[in-house]
XYZ file of C-alpha atoms in Angstrom:
366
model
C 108.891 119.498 75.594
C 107.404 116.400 73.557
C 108.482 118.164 70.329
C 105.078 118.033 68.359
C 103.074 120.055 66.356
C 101.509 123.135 67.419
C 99.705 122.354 70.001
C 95.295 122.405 69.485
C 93.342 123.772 72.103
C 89.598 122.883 72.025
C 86.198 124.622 73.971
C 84.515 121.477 74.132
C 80.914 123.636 73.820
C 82.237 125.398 70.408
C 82.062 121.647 68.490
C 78.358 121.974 69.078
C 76.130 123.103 66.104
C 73.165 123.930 65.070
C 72.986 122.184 61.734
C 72.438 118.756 61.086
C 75.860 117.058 60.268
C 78.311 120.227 61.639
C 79.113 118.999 64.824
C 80.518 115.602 63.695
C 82.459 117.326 60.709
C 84.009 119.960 63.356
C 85.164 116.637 65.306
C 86.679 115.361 62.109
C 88.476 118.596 60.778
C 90.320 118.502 64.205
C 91.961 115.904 63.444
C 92.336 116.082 59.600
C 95.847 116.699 60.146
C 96.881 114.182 62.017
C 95.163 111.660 59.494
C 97.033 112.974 56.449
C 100.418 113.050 58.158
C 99.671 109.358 59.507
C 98.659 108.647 56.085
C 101.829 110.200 54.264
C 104.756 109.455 56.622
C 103.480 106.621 58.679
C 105.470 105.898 61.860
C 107.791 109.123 60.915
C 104.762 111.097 61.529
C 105.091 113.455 64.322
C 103.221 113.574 67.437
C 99.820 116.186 67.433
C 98.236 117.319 70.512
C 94.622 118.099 71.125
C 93.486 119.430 74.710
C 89.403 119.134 74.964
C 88.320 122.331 77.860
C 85.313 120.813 78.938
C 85.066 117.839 77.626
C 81.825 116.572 79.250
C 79.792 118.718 76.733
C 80.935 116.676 73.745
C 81.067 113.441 75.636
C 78.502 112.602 77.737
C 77.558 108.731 78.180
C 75.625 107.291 75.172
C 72.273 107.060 75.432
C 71.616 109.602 78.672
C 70.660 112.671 76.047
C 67.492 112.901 74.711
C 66.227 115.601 72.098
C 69.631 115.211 70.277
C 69.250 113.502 67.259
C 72.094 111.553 68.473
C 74.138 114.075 68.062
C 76.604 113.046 71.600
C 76.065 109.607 70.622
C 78.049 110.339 67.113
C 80.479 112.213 68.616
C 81.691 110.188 71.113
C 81.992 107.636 68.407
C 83.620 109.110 66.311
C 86.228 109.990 69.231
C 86.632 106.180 70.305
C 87.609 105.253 66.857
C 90.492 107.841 66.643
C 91.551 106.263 70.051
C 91.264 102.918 69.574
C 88.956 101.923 66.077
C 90.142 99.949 63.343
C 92.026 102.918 61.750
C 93.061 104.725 65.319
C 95.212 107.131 64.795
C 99.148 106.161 66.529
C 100.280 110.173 66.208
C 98.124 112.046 68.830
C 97.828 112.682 72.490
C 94.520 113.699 73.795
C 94.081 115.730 76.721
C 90.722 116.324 78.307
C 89.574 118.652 81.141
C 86.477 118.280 82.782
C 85.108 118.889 86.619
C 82.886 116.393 85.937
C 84.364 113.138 85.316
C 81.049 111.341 86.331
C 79.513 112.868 82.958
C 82.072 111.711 80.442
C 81.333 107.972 78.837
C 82.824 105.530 80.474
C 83.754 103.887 77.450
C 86.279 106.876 76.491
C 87.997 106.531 80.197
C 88.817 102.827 80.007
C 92.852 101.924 79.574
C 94.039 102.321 76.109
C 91.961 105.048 75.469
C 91.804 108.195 77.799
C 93.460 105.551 80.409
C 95.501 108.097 82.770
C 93.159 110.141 85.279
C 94.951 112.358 87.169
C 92.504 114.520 89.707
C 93.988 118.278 90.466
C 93.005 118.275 93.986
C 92.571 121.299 96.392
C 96.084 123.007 97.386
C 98.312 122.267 100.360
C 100.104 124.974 102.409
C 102.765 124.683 100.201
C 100.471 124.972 97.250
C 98.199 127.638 98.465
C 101.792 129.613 98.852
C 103.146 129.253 95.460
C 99.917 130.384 94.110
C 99.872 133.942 96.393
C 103.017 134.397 95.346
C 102.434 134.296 91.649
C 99.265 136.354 91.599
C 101.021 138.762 93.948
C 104.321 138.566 92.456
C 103.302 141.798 89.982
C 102.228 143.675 92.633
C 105.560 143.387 94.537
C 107.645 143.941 91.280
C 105.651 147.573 91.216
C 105.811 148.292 94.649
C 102.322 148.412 94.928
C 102.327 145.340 97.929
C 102.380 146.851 101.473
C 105.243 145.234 103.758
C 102.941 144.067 106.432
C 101.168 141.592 104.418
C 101.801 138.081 106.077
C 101.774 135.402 104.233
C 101.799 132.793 106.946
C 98.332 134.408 107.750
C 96.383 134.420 104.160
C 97.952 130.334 103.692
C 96.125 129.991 106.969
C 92.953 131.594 106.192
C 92.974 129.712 102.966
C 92.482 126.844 103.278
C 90.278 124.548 101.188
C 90.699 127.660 98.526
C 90.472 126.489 95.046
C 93.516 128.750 92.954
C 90.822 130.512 91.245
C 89.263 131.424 94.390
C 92.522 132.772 95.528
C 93.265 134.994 92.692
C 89.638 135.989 93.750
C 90.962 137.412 96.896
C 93.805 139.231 95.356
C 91.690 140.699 92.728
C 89.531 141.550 95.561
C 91.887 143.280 97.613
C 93.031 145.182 94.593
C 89.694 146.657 93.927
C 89.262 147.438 97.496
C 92.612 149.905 97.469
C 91.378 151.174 94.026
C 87.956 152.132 95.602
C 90.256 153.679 98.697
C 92.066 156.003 96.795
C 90.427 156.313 93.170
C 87.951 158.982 93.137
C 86.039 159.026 90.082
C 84.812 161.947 90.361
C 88.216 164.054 90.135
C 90.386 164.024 87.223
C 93.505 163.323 88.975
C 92.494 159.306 89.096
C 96.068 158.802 87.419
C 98.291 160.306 90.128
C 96.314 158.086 92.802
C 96.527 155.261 90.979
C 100.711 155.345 91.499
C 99.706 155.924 94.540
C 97.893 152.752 95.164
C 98.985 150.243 97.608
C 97.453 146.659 98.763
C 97.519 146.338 102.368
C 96.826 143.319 104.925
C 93.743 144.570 106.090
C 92.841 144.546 102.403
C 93.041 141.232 102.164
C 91.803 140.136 105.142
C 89.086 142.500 103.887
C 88.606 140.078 100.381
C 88.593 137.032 102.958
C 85.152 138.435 104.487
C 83.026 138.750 100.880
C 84.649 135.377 99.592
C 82.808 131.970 100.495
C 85.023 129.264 98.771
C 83.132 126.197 97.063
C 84.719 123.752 99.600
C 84.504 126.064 102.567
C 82.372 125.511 106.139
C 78.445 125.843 106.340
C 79.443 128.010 109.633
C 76.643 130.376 108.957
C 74.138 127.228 107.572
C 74.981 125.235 110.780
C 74.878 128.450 112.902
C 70.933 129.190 111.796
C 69.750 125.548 112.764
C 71.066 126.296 115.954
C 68.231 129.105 115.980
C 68.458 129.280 119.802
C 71.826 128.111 121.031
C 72.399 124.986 122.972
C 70.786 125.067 126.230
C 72.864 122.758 128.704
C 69.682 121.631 130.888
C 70.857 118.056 131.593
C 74.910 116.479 131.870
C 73.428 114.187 129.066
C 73.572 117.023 126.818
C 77.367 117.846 127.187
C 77.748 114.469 126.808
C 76.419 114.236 123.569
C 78.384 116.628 122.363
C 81.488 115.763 123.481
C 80.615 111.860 122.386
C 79.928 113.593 119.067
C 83.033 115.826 118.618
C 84.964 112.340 119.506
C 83.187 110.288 117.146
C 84.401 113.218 114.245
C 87.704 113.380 115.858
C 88.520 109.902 114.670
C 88.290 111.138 110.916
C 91.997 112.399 111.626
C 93.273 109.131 113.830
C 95.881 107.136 111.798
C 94.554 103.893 112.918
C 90.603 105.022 111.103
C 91.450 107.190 108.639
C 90.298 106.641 104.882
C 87.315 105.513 106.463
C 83.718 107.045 106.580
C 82.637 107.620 110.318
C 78.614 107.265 111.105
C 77.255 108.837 113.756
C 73.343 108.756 114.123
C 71.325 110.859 116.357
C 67.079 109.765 116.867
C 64.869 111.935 118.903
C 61.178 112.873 118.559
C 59.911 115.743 116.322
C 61.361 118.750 118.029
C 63.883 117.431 120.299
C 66.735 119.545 118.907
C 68.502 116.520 117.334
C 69.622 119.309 114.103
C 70.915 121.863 116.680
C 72.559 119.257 118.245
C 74.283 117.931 114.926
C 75.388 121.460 113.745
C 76.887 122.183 117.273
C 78.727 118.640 116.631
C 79.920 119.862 113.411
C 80.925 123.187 114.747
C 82.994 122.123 117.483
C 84.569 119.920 116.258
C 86.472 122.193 113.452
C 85.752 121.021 110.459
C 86.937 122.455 107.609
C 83.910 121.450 104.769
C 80.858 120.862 106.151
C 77.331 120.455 104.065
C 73.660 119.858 105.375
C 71.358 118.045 103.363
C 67.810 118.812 104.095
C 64.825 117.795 102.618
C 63.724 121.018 102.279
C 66.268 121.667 99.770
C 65.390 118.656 97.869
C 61.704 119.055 98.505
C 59.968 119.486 95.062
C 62.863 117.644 92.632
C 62.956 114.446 90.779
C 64.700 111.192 92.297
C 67.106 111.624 89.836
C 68.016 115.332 90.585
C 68.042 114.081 94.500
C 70.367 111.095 93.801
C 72.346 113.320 91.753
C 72.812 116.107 94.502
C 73.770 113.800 96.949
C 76.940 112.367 95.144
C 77.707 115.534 94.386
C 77.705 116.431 98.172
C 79.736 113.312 99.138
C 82.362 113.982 95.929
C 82.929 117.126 96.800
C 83.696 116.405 100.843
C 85.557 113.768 99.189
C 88.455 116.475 97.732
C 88.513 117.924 101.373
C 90.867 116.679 103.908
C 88.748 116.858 106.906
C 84.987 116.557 105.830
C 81.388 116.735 107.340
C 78.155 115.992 105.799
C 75.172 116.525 107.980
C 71.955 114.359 106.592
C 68.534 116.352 108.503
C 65.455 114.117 108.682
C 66.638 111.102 106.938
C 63.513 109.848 106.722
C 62.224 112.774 104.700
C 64.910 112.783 102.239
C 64.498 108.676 101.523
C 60.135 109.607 101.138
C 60.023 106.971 103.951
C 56.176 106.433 104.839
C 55.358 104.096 107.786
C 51.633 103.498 106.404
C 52.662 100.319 103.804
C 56.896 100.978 104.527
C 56.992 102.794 101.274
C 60.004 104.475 100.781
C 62.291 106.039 97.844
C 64.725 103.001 97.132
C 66.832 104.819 94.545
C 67.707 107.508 97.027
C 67.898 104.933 100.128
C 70.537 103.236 97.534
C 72.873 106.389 97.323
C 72.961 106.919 100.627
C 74.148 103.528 101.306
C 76.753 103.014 98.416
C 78.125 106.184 99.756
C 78.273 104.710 103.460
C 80.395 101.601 102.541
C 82.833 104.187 100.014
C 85.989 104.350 101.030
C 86.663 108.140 100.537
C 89.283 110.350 102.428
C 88.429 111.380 106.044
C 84.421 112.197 105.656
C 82.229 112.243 108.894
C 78.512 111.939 108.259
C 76.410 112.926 110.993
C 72.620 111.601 110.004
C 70.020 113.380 112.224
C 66.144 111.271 112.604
């Protein structure tokens, strides 16, 4: 389609080597090419592209590596002045992949260089239909795809699916009408093979042993409600129901692109978690996380920083999104003898309160 060379597909890990020296000469060699073209033909030169699979490997942010000998460091230099040094090279495209954009130096991502970011969100219906179809497609062509499979029902059941975790549940379903009618044990494995067929209930079957990435904490929220929700007082249906109203306005038009606080204080055992997971539970949504501090209990400030802007990026690619924060002032180190307190963390949580993400409820539990 752009008519250029043969097109250069790079692992971003296999540029990596163990010698001194290697790793920045298997950077130069891929574009050796390129360079004597450019040199030989000039503006006649035709147009070579080079697609970098992860590409936060070879081009993490200068100076955040230790131990390397400045190995990254080199290499991402060496990559700025292709794209934009004194002798930058006019006859490529570069195309990097990464899933984490927040690794890669910034200096690569700025306009002129890498200056187009385009994110591959999570499929729509109309996405998350296209891509049954093609990983079922084969099955139909063979007759191996049982009429009663609806696919109104898996694009419903799928949603906040990643494609790969799709294919997932086809390749699930597939083993589970192998393991139905292949018998290892007989010799006749061949015959039931034709015979195989991939019904409905085997892939509702593949929806039950597959948790997607971006899927609900159902089960999470449904153990810190250890002991249900005991209705002893009105005030307690009417926290709820103030609750699943606050989250509700995620998804009005007049608040939406907005993040929506909604705290809840009690005293040590008052049942302010249960109370945030039923929250989160009734009022549907689709991604939901809990922070806790006994998750983080143990790690750096760095590693807790780091895991929660992971936690708000990723409710960030949802369309409907919950993040429940237990015992804030456990996760911040917050110490009322002196008001000591963990300010890098205290700062995360508060850059990612005045974001302006897509539809994200945070319910923050004291």
């Amino acid at each position: 389609m752009l008519n250029a060379r043969a097109v250069k597909v790079i692992n971003g890990p296999e540029l990596l080597s163990k010698y001194v020296g290697e790793s920045e000469s298997n950077m130069r060699k891929i574009f050796a090419e390129a360079v004597a073209e450019q040199d030989k033909l000039g503006a006649e030169s035709a147009l070579h592209v080079v697609i970098f699979d992860e590409m936060d490997a070879i081009c993490k942010e200068r100076g955040s590596v230790s131990g390397s000998a400045g190995v990254m460091d080199s290499l991402v230099n060496q990559l700025l002045t292709v794209l934009d040094g004194v002798h930058q090279l006019n006859n490529i495209l570069i195309v990097g992949m990464t899933n984490r954009k927040d690794l890669i130096d910034p200096a690569l991502l700025r306009p002129s260089r890498l200056g187009v970011h385009i994110e591959i969100g999570l499929p729509d219906e109309e996405g998350r239909k296209e891509i049954f179809d093609i990983y079922l497609k084969g099955l139909r062509a063979k007759s191996k795809l049982s009429p009663d499979v609806l696919m109104g029902e898996l694009v419903a059941k799928s949603e906040n699916f990643t494609g790969a975790e799709i294919e997932g549940v086809v390749q699930s379903a597939i083993t589970q009408a192998m393991s139905r009618n292949v018998h290892l044990t007989k010799t006749d494995s061949r015959a039931a093979l034709d015979q195989l067929v991939v019904t409905m209930d085997d892939l509702r079957g593949a929806f039950l042993h597959l948790q997607p990435a971006f899927g609900s904490a159902e089960s999470l929220c449904s153990r810190l409600i250890q002991h249900s929700i005991i209705h002893w007082n009105p005030q307690v249906d009417e926290i709820i129901k103030s609750g699943v109203m606050a989250a509700s306005a995620c998804v009005a038009q007049d608040t939406r692109g907005y993040t929506h606080w909604l705290i809840l204080a009690g005293i040590p055992g008052a049942g302010t978690t249960a109370l945030a997971s039923q929250i989160a539970l009734s009022a549907g949504f689709k991604f939901t996380r809990v922070i806790t501090s006994s998750r983080m209990a143990g790690n750096s400030e760095g590693w807790k920083c780091n895991y929660i802007n992971k936690t708000f990026e990723d409710a960030r690619r949802c369309a409907l999104s919950c993040i429940i924060i237990d015992q804030v002032e456990s996760i911040i180190e917050y110490i009322s003898n002196g008001l000591r307190f963990s300010n890098p963390i205290l700062q995360m949580i508060m850059s990612k309160a005045t974001e302006i993400p897509e539809k994200v409820s945070v319910v923050g539990e004291l």
